[in-house]
GROMACS .gro file of C-alpha atoms in nm:
model
  365
    1MET     CA    1   0.000   0.000   0.000
    2ASN     CA    2   0.293   0.232  -0.061
    3SER     CA    3   0.109   0.474  -0.292
    4GLU     CA    4  -0.228   0.484  -0.116
    5LYS     CA    5  -0.400   0.792   0.025
    6ILE     CA    6  -0.642   0.771   0.319
    7GLY     CA    7  -0.870   1.045   0.450
    8PHE     CA    8  -1.008   1.117   0.796
    9ILE     CA    9  -1.311   1.329   0.880
   10GLY     CA   10  -1.271   1.377   1.251
   11LEU     CA   11  -0.943   1.322   1.433
   12GLY     CA   12  -1.042   1.252   1.791
   13LEU     CA   13  -0.956   0.952   2.006
   14ILE     CA   14  -1.064   0.686   1.754
   15GLY     CA   15  -0.980   0.869   1.431
   16GLY     CA   16  -0.647   0.982   1.572
   17SER     CA   17  -0.563   0.632   1.693
   18ILE     CA   18  -0.642   0.476   1.355
   19ALA     CA   19  -0.431   0.742   1.183
   20LYS     CA   20  -0.140   0.685   1.421
   21THR     CA   21  -0.167   0.309   1.371
   22ILE     CA   22  -0.160   0.347   0.992
   23ARG     CA   23   0.141   0.578   1.018
   24ARG     CA   24   0.323   0.323   1.234
   25ILE     CA   25   0.244   0.017   1.020
   26HIS     CA   26   0.215   0.172   0.671
   27PRO     CA   27   0.452   0.472   0.688
   28ASN     CA   28   0.439   0.542   0.314
   29ILE     CA   29   0.064   0.601   0.299
   30SER     CA   30  -0.045   0.965   0.267
   31LEU     CA   31  -0.296   1.069   0.533
   32ILE     CA   32  -0.527   1.369   0.490
   33ALA     CA   33  -0.759   1.492   0.765
   34TYR     CA   34  -1.035   1.743   0.839
   35ASP     CA   35  -1.154   1.835   1.189
   36VAL     CA   36  -1.328   2.136   1.341
   37ASP     CA   37  -1.065   2.113   1.616
   38ARG     CA   38  -0.779   2.303   1.453
   39GLU     CA   39  -0.541   2.222   1.739
   40ALA     CA   40  -0.590   1.849   1.681
   41LEU     CA   41  -0.501   1.895   1.314
   42SER     CA   42  -0.196   2.106   1.404
   43GLN     CA   43  -0.074   1.852   1.657
   44ALA     CA   44  -0.120   1.563   1.411
   45LYS     CA   45   0.072   1.759   1.148
   46ARG     CA   46   0.353   1.844   1.392
   47GLU     CA   47   0.381   1.479   1.489
   48GLN     CA   48   0.391   1.389   1.116
   49VAL     CA   49   0.093   1.157   1.166
   50ILE     CA   50  -0.100   1.325   0.884
   51THR     CA   51   0.041   1.454   0.557
   52THR     CA   52  -0.221   1.722   0.490
   53ALA     CA   53  -0.450   1.917   0.728
   54CYS     CA   54  -0.771   2.054   0.573
   55GLU     CA   55  -0.983   2.337   0.707
   56ASP     CA   56  -1.282   2.219   0.502
   57LEU     CA   57  -1.410   1.906   0.329
   58THR     CA   58  -1.284   1.957  -0.025
   59ASP     CA   59  -1.212   1.752  -0.335
   60LEU     CA   60  -0.864   1.687  -0.192
   61PHE     CA   61  -1.039   1.379  -0.054
   62ALA     CA   62  -1.152   1.269  -0.401
   63ASP     CA   63  -0.860   1.037  -0.474
   64CYS     CA   64  -0.854   0.865  -0.133
   65ARG     CA   65  -0.857   0.486  -0.125
   66TYR     CA   66  -1.041   0.490   0.207
   67ILE     CA   67  -1.220   0.768   0.395
   68PHE     CA   68  -1.286   0.718   0.767
   69LEU     CA   69  -1.584   0.908   0.909
   70CYS     CA   70  -1.485   0.965   1.271
   71ALA     CA   71  -1.710   1.260   1.357
   72PRO     CA   72  -2.005   1.242   1.602
   73VAL     CA   73  -2.276   1.009   1.469
   74GLN     CA   74  -2.536   1.278   1.401
   75LYS     CA   75  -2.284   1.489   1.205
   76ASN     CA   76  -2.200   1.219   0.954
   77ALA     CA   77  -2.513   1.277   0.742
   78ASP     CA   78  -2.385   1.622   0.649
   79PHE     CA   79  -2.046   1.483   0.556
   80LEU     CA   80  -2.199   1.205   0.347
   81GLU     CA   81  -2.386   1.462   0.139
   82LYS     CA   82  -2.065   1.653   0.070
   83LEU     CA   83  -1.869   1.337  -0.006
   84SER     CA   84  -2.128   1.221  -0.260
   85SER     CA   85  -2.035   1.512  -0.490
   86PHE     CA   86  -1.679   1.391  -0.548
   87ALA     CA   87  -1.619   1.044  -0.399
   88SER     CA   88  -1.552   0.790  -0.673
   89LYS     CA   89  -1.631   0.421  -0.698
   90ASP     CA   90  -1.264   0.355  -0.621
   91CYS     CA   91  -1.307   0.509  -0.274
   92ILE     CA   92  -1.438   0.306   0.020
   93ILE     CA   93  -1.631   0.511   0.279
   94THR     CA   94  -1.632   0.373   0.633
   95ASP     CA   95  -1.723   0.501   0.978
   96VAL     CA   96  -1.634   0.413   1.337
   97GLY     CA   97  -1.963   0.471   1.518
   98SER     CA   98  -2.105   0.226   1.772
   99VAL     CA   99  -2.450   0.245   1.605
  100LYS     CA  100  -2.480   0.130   1.245
  101THR     CA  101  -2.848   0.136   1.142
  102THR     CA  102  -2.879   0.514   1.106
  103ILE     CA  103  -2.579   0.560   0.878
  104HIS     CA  104  -2.668   0.254   0.669
  105GLN     CA  105  -3.016   0.396   0.615
  106GLU     CA  106  -2.868   0.732   0.516
  107ILE     CA  107  -2.613   0.579   0.280
  108SER     CA  108  -2.875   0.356   0.114
  109HIS     CA  109  -3.026   0.662  -0.057
  110THR     CA  110  -2.697   0.763  -0.219
  111SER     CA  111  -2.480   0.639  -0.502
  112MET     CA  112  -2.213   0.553  -0.245
  113ALA     CA  113  -2.404   0.256  -0.100
  114PRO     CA  114  -2.198  -0.010  -0.288
  115TYR     CA  115  -1.878   0.148  -0.155
  116PHE     CA  116  -1.978   0.190   0.210
  117ILE     CA  117  -1.858  -0.045   0.485
  118GLY     CA  118  -1.964   0.037   0.838
  119GLY     CA  119  -1.701  -0.009   1.105
  120HIS     CA  120  -1.689  -0.024   1.484
  121PRO     CA  121  -1.355  -0.079   1.659
  122MET     CA  122  -1.438  -0.219   2.002
  123ALA     CA  123  -1.192   0.011   2.175
  124GLY     CA  124  -1.204   0.344   2.348
  125SER     CA  125  -1.174   0.523   2.677
  126GLU     CA  126  -1.354   0.758   2.911
  127LYS     CA  127  -1.103   1.009   2.774
  128SER     CA  128  -1.162   1.178   2.440
  129GLY     CA  129  -0.975   1.387   2.186
  130TYR     CA  130  -0.668   1.349   1.969
  131GLN     CA  131  -0.438   1.414   2.266
  132HIS     CA  132  -0.537   1.073   2.405
  133ALA     CA  133  -0.500   0.884   2.076
  134THR     CA  134  -0.247   0.602   2.066
  135SER     CA  135  -0.087   0.400   1.789
  136TYR     CA  136  -0.168   0.075   1.973
  137LEU     CA  137  -0.539   0.123   2.046
  138LEU     CA  138  -0.634  -0.127   1.772
  139GLU     CA  139  -0.384  -0.395   1.872
  140ASN     CA  140  -0.573  -0.727   1.903
  141VAL     CA  141  -0.907  -0.548   1.935
  142TYR     CA  142  -1.230  -0.672   1.775
  143TYR     CA  143  -1.319  -0.448   1.481
  144ILE     CA  144  -1.675  -0.512   1.358
  145LEU     CA  145  -1.741  -0.447   0.989
  146THR     CA  146  -2.091  -0.407   0.842
  147PRO     CA  147  -2.077  -0.393   0.461
  148SER     CA  148  -2.380  -0.253   0.280
  149PRO     CA  149  -2.599  -0.518   0.113
  150GLU     CA  150  -2.484  -0.375  -0.222
  151THR     CA  151  -2.113  -0.394  -0.138
  152ASP     CA  152  -1.909  -0.628  -0.358
  153PRO     CA  153  -1.781  -0.915  -0.136
  154GLU     CA  154  -1.436  -0.874  -0.290
  155ILE     CA  155  -1.425  -0.507  -0.189
  156ALA     CA  156  -1.536  -0.601   0.164
  157ALA     CA  157  -1.268  -0.873   0.179
  158ASP     CA  158  -0.997  -0.627   0.073
  159PHE     CA  159  -1.099  -0.379   0.342
  160GLN     CA  160  -1.117  -0.658   0.598
  161GLU     CA  161  -0.756  -0.746   0.518
  162PHE     CA  162  -0.654  -0.382   0.557
  163ILE     CA  163  -0.813  -0.368   0.903
  164ARG     CA  164  -0.637  -0.694   0.991
  165SER     CA  165  -0.307  -0.539   0.878
  166LEU     CA  166  -0.353  -0.275   1.150
  167GLY     CA  167  -0.338  -0.544   1.418
  168ALA     CA  168  -0.715  -0.561   1.477
  169ILE     CA  169  -0.944  -0.865   1.456
  170PRO     CA  170  -1.217  -0.798   1.197
  171ILE     CA  171  -1.564  -0.953   1.239
  172LEU     CA  172  -1.829  -0.928   0.963
  173LEU     CA  173  -2.191  -0.870   1.072
  174ASN     CA  174  -2.501  -0.718   0.918
  175TYR     CA  175  -2.580  -0.379   1.068
  176GLN     CA  176  -2.906  -0.484   1.243
  177GLU     CA  177  -2.728  -0.771   1.417
  178HIS     CA  178  -2.446  -0.538   1.519
  179ASP     CA  179  -2.682  -0.287   1.677
  180PHE     CA  180  -2.868  -0.552   1.878
  181ILE     CA  181  -2.543  -0.705   2.004
  182THR     CA  182  -2.391  -0.371   2.105
  183ALA     CA  183  -2.720  -0.265   2.268
  184ALA     CA  184  -2.695  -0.576   2.486
  185VAL     CA  185  -2.326  -0.576   2.578
  186SER     CA  186  -2.244  -0.203   2.565
  187HIS     CA  187  -2.539   0.035   2.548
  188LEU     CA  188  -2.765  -0.125   2.811
  189PRO     CA  189  -2.477  -0.161   3.063
  190HIS     CA  190  -2.401   0.210   3.027
  191ILE     CA  191  -2.764   0.298   3.089
  192LEU     CA  192  -2.782   0.067   3.390
  193ALA     CA  193  -2.457   0.207   3.533
  194SER     CA  194  -2.582   0.564   3.500
  195SER     CA  195  -2.922   0.467   3.645
  196LEU     CA  196  -2.756   0.305   3.945
  197VAL     CA  197  -2.534   0.608   4.006
  198ASN     CA  198  -2.833   0.843   3.989
  199LEU     CA  199  -3.034   0.614   4.218
  200VAL     CA  200  -2.762   0.615   4.484
  201LYS     CA  201  -2.722   0.992   4.446
  202ASP     CA  202  -3.097   1.043   4.499
  203LEU     CA  203  -3.113   0.803   4.797
  204ASP     CA  204  -2.804   0.936   4.973
  205ASN     CA  205  -2.844   1.143   5.288
  206LYS     CA  206  -2.726   1.502   5.329
  207GLU     CA  207  -2.393   1.382   5.475
  208GLU     CA  208  -2.345   1.177   5.154
  209ILE     CA  209  -2.248   0.863   5.346
  210MET     CA  210  -2.323   0.642   5.043
  211LYS     CA  211  -2.086   0.848   4.833
  212GLN     CA  212  -1.823   0.836   5.105
  213VAL     CA  213  -1.823   0.458   5.142
  214ALA     CA  214  -1.885   0.371   4.777
  215ALA     CA  215  -1.590   0.166   4.658
  216GLY     CA  216  -1.492  -0.172   4.519
  217GLY     CA  217  -1.785  -0.332   4.342
  218PHE     CA  218  -1.991  -0.013   4.313
  219LYS     CA  219  -1.707   0.174   4.148
  220ASP     CA  220  -1.631  -0.118   3.918
  221ILE     CA  221  -1.988  -0.165   3.801
  222THR     CA  222  -2.046   0.209   3.755
  223ARG     CA  223  -1.707   0.311   3.611
  224ILE     CA  224  -1.850   0.346   3.260
  225ALA     CA  225  -2.101   0.604   3.387
  226SER     CA  226  -1.810   0.852   3.366
  227SER     CA  227  -1.827   0.843   2.985
  228SER     CA  228  -1.926   1.134   2.761
  229PRO     CA  229  -2.292   1.238   2.819
  230VAL     CA  230  -2.312   1.376   2.465
  231MET     CA  231  -2.196   1.048   2.311
  232TRP     CA  232  -2.443   0.840   2.511
  233GLN     CA  233  -2.727   1.080   2.443
  234GLN     CA  234  -2.663   1.029   2.071
  235ILE     CA  235  -2.633   0.652   2.106
  236CYS     CA  236  -2.972   0.636   2.282
  237LEU     CA  237  -3.132   0.848   2.010
  238THR     CA  238  -2.978   0.658   1.717
  239ASN     CA  239  -3.016   0.302   1.852
  240LYS     CA  240  -3.349   0.362   2.027
  241GLU     CA  241  -3.536   0.058   1.892
  242GLN     CA  242  -3.274  -0.198   1.998
  243ILE     CA  243  -3.207  -0.032   2.334
  244LEU     CA  244  -3.579  -0.027   2.419
  245LYS     CA  245  -3.601  -0.399   2.341
  246LEU     CA  246  -3.314  -0.467   2.579
  247ILE     CA  247  -3.453  -0.240   2.852
  248ASP     CA  248  -3.787  -0.422   2.829
  249ALA     CA  249  -3.609  -0.760   2.846
  250PHE     CA  250  -3.401  -0.648   3.143
  251THR     CA  251  -3.707  -0.504   3.321
  252ALA     CA  252  -3.887  -0.838   3.280
  253SER     CA  253  -3.581  -1.023   3.411
  254LEU     CA  254  -3.552  -0.787   3.709
  255GLU     CA  255  -3.923  -0.828   3.787
  256GLN     CA  256  -3.876  -1.206   3.782
  257THR     CA  257  -3.583  -1.177   4.021
  258ARG     CA  258  -3.782  -0.943   4.244
  259ALA     CA  259  -4.063  -1.197   4.259
  260GLY     CA  260  -3.816  -1.469   4.354
  261ILE     CA  261  -3.677  -1.259   4.637
  262ALA     CA  262  -4.026  -1.163   4.759
  263ALA     CA  263  -4.130  -1.530   4.765
  264SER     CA  264  -3.801  -1.641   4.929
  265GLU     CA  265  -3.740  -1.890   4.646
  266ALA     CA  266  -3.405  -2.010   4.777
  267GLU     CA  267  -3.333  -2.264   4.502
  268ASN     CA  268  -3.427  -2.031   4.217
  269LEU     CA  269  -3.222  -1.749   4.368
  270PHE     CA  270  -2.921  -1.978   4.397
  271ASP     CA  271  -2.963  -2.088   4.034
  272PHE     CA  272  -2.993  -1.724   3.929
  273PHE     CA  273  -2.663  -1.626   4.088
  274GLN     CA  274  -2.488  -1.950   3.988
  275SER     CA  275  -2.587  -1.910   3.624
  276ALA     CA  276  -2.464  -1.550   3.622
  277LYS     CA  277  -2.137  -1.648   3.790
  278ASP     CA  278  -2.070  -1.932   3.545
  279TYR     CA  279  -2.133  -1.713   3.242
  280ARG     CA  280  -1.938  -1.418   3.384
  281ASP     CA  281  -1.641  -1.639   3.469
  282SER     CA  282  -1.637  -1.767   3.110
  283LEU     CA  283  -1.592  -1.416   2.966
  284PRO     CA  284  -1.253  -1.284   2.853
  285ILE     CA  285  -1.053  -1.104   3.122
  286THR     CA  286  -1.227  -0.782   3.228
  287GLY     CA  287  -1.282  -0.570   3.538
  288SER     CA  288  -1.333  -0.728   3.879
  289GLY     CA  289  -1.697  -0.635   3.949
  290PHE     CA  290  -1.808  -0.755   4.294
  291LEU     CA  291  -1.513  -0.990   4.330
  292PRO     CA  292  -1.245  -0.916   4.593
  293LYS     CA  293  -0.997  -0.640   4.513
  294VAL     CA  294  -0.786  -0.718   4.209
  295TYR     CA  295  -0.426  -0.606   4.169
  296GLU     CA  296  -0.400  -0.549   3.797
  297VAL     CA  297  -0.222  -0.347   3.532
  298TYR     CA  298  -0.287  -0.291   3.162
  299CYS     CA  299  -0.001  -0.262   2.918
  300ASP     CA  300   0.049  -0.171   2.551
  301LEU     CA  301   0.216  -0.457   2.366
  302VAL     CA  302   0.295  -0.514   1.999
  303ASP     CA  303   0.142  -0.839   1.871
  304GLU     CA  304   0.459  -1.023   1.776
  305THR     CA  305   0.609  -1.364   1.848
  306GLY     CA  306   0.756  -1.376   2.197
  307GLY     CA  307   0.611  -1.044   2.310
  308ILE     CA  308   0.415  -1.183   2.605
  309ALA     CA  309   0.693  -1.430   2.688
  310ALA     CA  310   0.952  -1.151   2.704
  311LEU     CA  311   0.739  -0.945   2.940
  312ALA     CA  312   0.661  -1.249   3.159
  313THR     CA  313   1.031  -1.336   3.174
  314ILE     CA  314   1.116  -0.986   3.299
  315LEU     CA  315   0.865  -1.025   3.582
  316ALA     CA  316   0.964  -1.382   3.665
  317THR     CA  317   1.338  -1.309   3.684
  318ASN     CA  318   1.253  -1.040   3.938
  319GLN     CA  319   1.053  -1.285   4.154
  320ILE     CA  320   0.714  -1.136   4.066
  321ASN     CA  321   0.439  -1.397   4.051
  322ILE     CA  322   0.166  -1.350   3.790
  323LYS     CA  323  -0.184  -1.462   3.882
  324ASN     CA  324  -0.335  -1.413   3.536
  325ILE     CA  325  -0.230  -1.268   3.202
  326GLY     CA  326  -0.418  -1.222   2.875
  327ILE     CA  327  -0.495  -1.011   2.571
  328ILE     CA  328  -0.793  -0.772   2.595
  329HIS     CA  329  -0.987  -0.811   2.268
  330ASN     CA  330  -1.272  -0.577   2.356
  331ARG     CA  331  -1.123  -0.256   2.494
  332GLU     CA  332  -1.415  -0.017   2.492
  333PHE     CA  333  -1.337   0.211   2.789
  334GLN     CA  334  -1.027   0.010   2.865
  335ASP     CA  335  -0.668   0.118   2.816
  336GLY     CA  336  -0.398  -0.130   2.717
  337VAL     CA  337  -0.365  -0.444   2.506
  338LEU     CA  338  -0.244  -0.681   2.777
  339HIS     CA  339  -0.405  -0.741   3.115
  340ILE     CA  340  -0.179  -0.866   3.397
  341GLU     CA  341  -0.313  -0.965   3.738
  342PHE     CA  342  -0.108  -1.017   4.054
  343TYR     CA  343  -0.170  -1.186   4.388
  344GLU     CA  344  -0.077  -0.890   4.606
  345GLU     CA  345  -0.038  -0.514   4.599
  346ALA     CA  346   0.339  -0.525   4.660
  347ALA     CA  347   0.388  -0.732   4.344
  348LEU     CA  348   0.177  -0.485   4.146
  349LYS     CA  349   0.381  -0.186   4.264
  350LYS     CA  350   0.709  -0.363   4.190
  351ALA     CA  351   0.586  -0.463   3.842
  352LEU     CA  352   0.482  -0.106   3.759
  353VAL     CA  353   0.832   0.024   3.833
  354LEU     CA  354   0.996  -0.259   3.643
  355LEU     CA  355   0.778  -0.239   3.330
  356ARG     CA  356   0.825   0.136   3.304
  357LYS     CA  357   1.199   0.086   3.343
  358TYR     CA  358   1.187  -0.137   3.033
  359ARG     CA  359   0.983   0.135   2.854
  360TYR     CA  360   0.650  -0.046   2.846
  361THR     CA  361   0.347   0.185   2.845
  362VAL     CA  362   0.133   0.080   3.142
  363TYR     CA  363  -0.206   0.191   3.272
  364GLU     CA  364  -0.323   0.159   3.629
  365ARG     CA  365  -0.679   0.106   3.741
   0.00000   0.00000   0.00000
C-alpha cells in the first residue's frame, strides 16, 4: 500500500488512533484529515501523523482509497452529502460509530451505497480527543465491519484485510445484528450504570455517606457512567429501537428476580446467581466487578512472536508472581492491550516500576 492515500473526517480519540496506527504500520501512505478542532489537526501535522490538514471538506479527498468518518454520529449525514459530490467508486467510505443502522439507512439513498462499509472498533476510553489517541489502540481489538448489502464481497474482503493489517481482529456482521449485540453488551450496561449512580445519588443522605463509602464493586460496576454524556445521548437516540427492546427484556428479568426474592425462592435465587457467575467467569478477562480487590495493570504490547513471553520473563526473573495474564480483545473504555493480574499489591507496585523501566506503556486502574 505504498502509494495509497487515506482520508479522515474527525481526528479525535478513535480517528487519531487509527491514523497513528496506519502511520506506524504503513509509513508510506499519505494521510489527509479534516476536523473542526484546529489544534488536533496542528498537533497531528507536527507529529507527522497526517500529511495534509484541511480546514474544510474539499475535493482533496476525491482520490482517497479509504475515507474514515470519525465525527459524532449525528454529524455524519452532512459529511456524506458533501462526499457524494466527489467520492468515486474507487473510494471506500467507512465510519467508526457504535450504532450502524442510522448511517446505513442514510447511505442507502446515495450512489455511495456499494462502496460503504460500516465499522466499529471495540476500543475506546472515558477520555476523548486526539491528545489521548495512541498508535496501539487497535492492537488485538475486535473491529466489527458491516458492509452494505450492495457492497461487492471482494471489496469487503480487501478492506477486511486492511483492518487486519492494522493489528485488529475484523468480524463481519449485518448492521441490524451489530446494533442488537452492542445494545446488549455495551449500550444497556451504560444505561444501567448511570441509572444506578443516579439512584444512589438520589437516595443518599445530606452527609453523603453512600458516596463516602462507595468503593470496590460499586465503582467497578459504575465506572462506565463517567463516559461522555453527549456520546451516550446520541447513542440512545440513534439506537433507540434496539435499546428499548433490551430495557424491556431487562425489566422483565428484574421483575422475575424481584418476585423470587419476595417469595423467598431459595433454590431459584441460587440458580440465578450460579448461572450468572458461570457465564461471567467464562468471559474474557475484564474488570473485577463484585469480586475481591484485584491487583492489575494494563499494558500496551505489539502483537509479535515472543512479546508476552519476554514481558513475563522480565517479571519472573525479578521474583514477581503473575496470577493471570491475557490479551484484551474488547477494549471499549479500557486502556492497554495486555491485562496482567497479581496476587498482592506489593507485586503490582514492583511490576509497575519494572515495566516502566523497560519502557512499556502501562495503565493503572
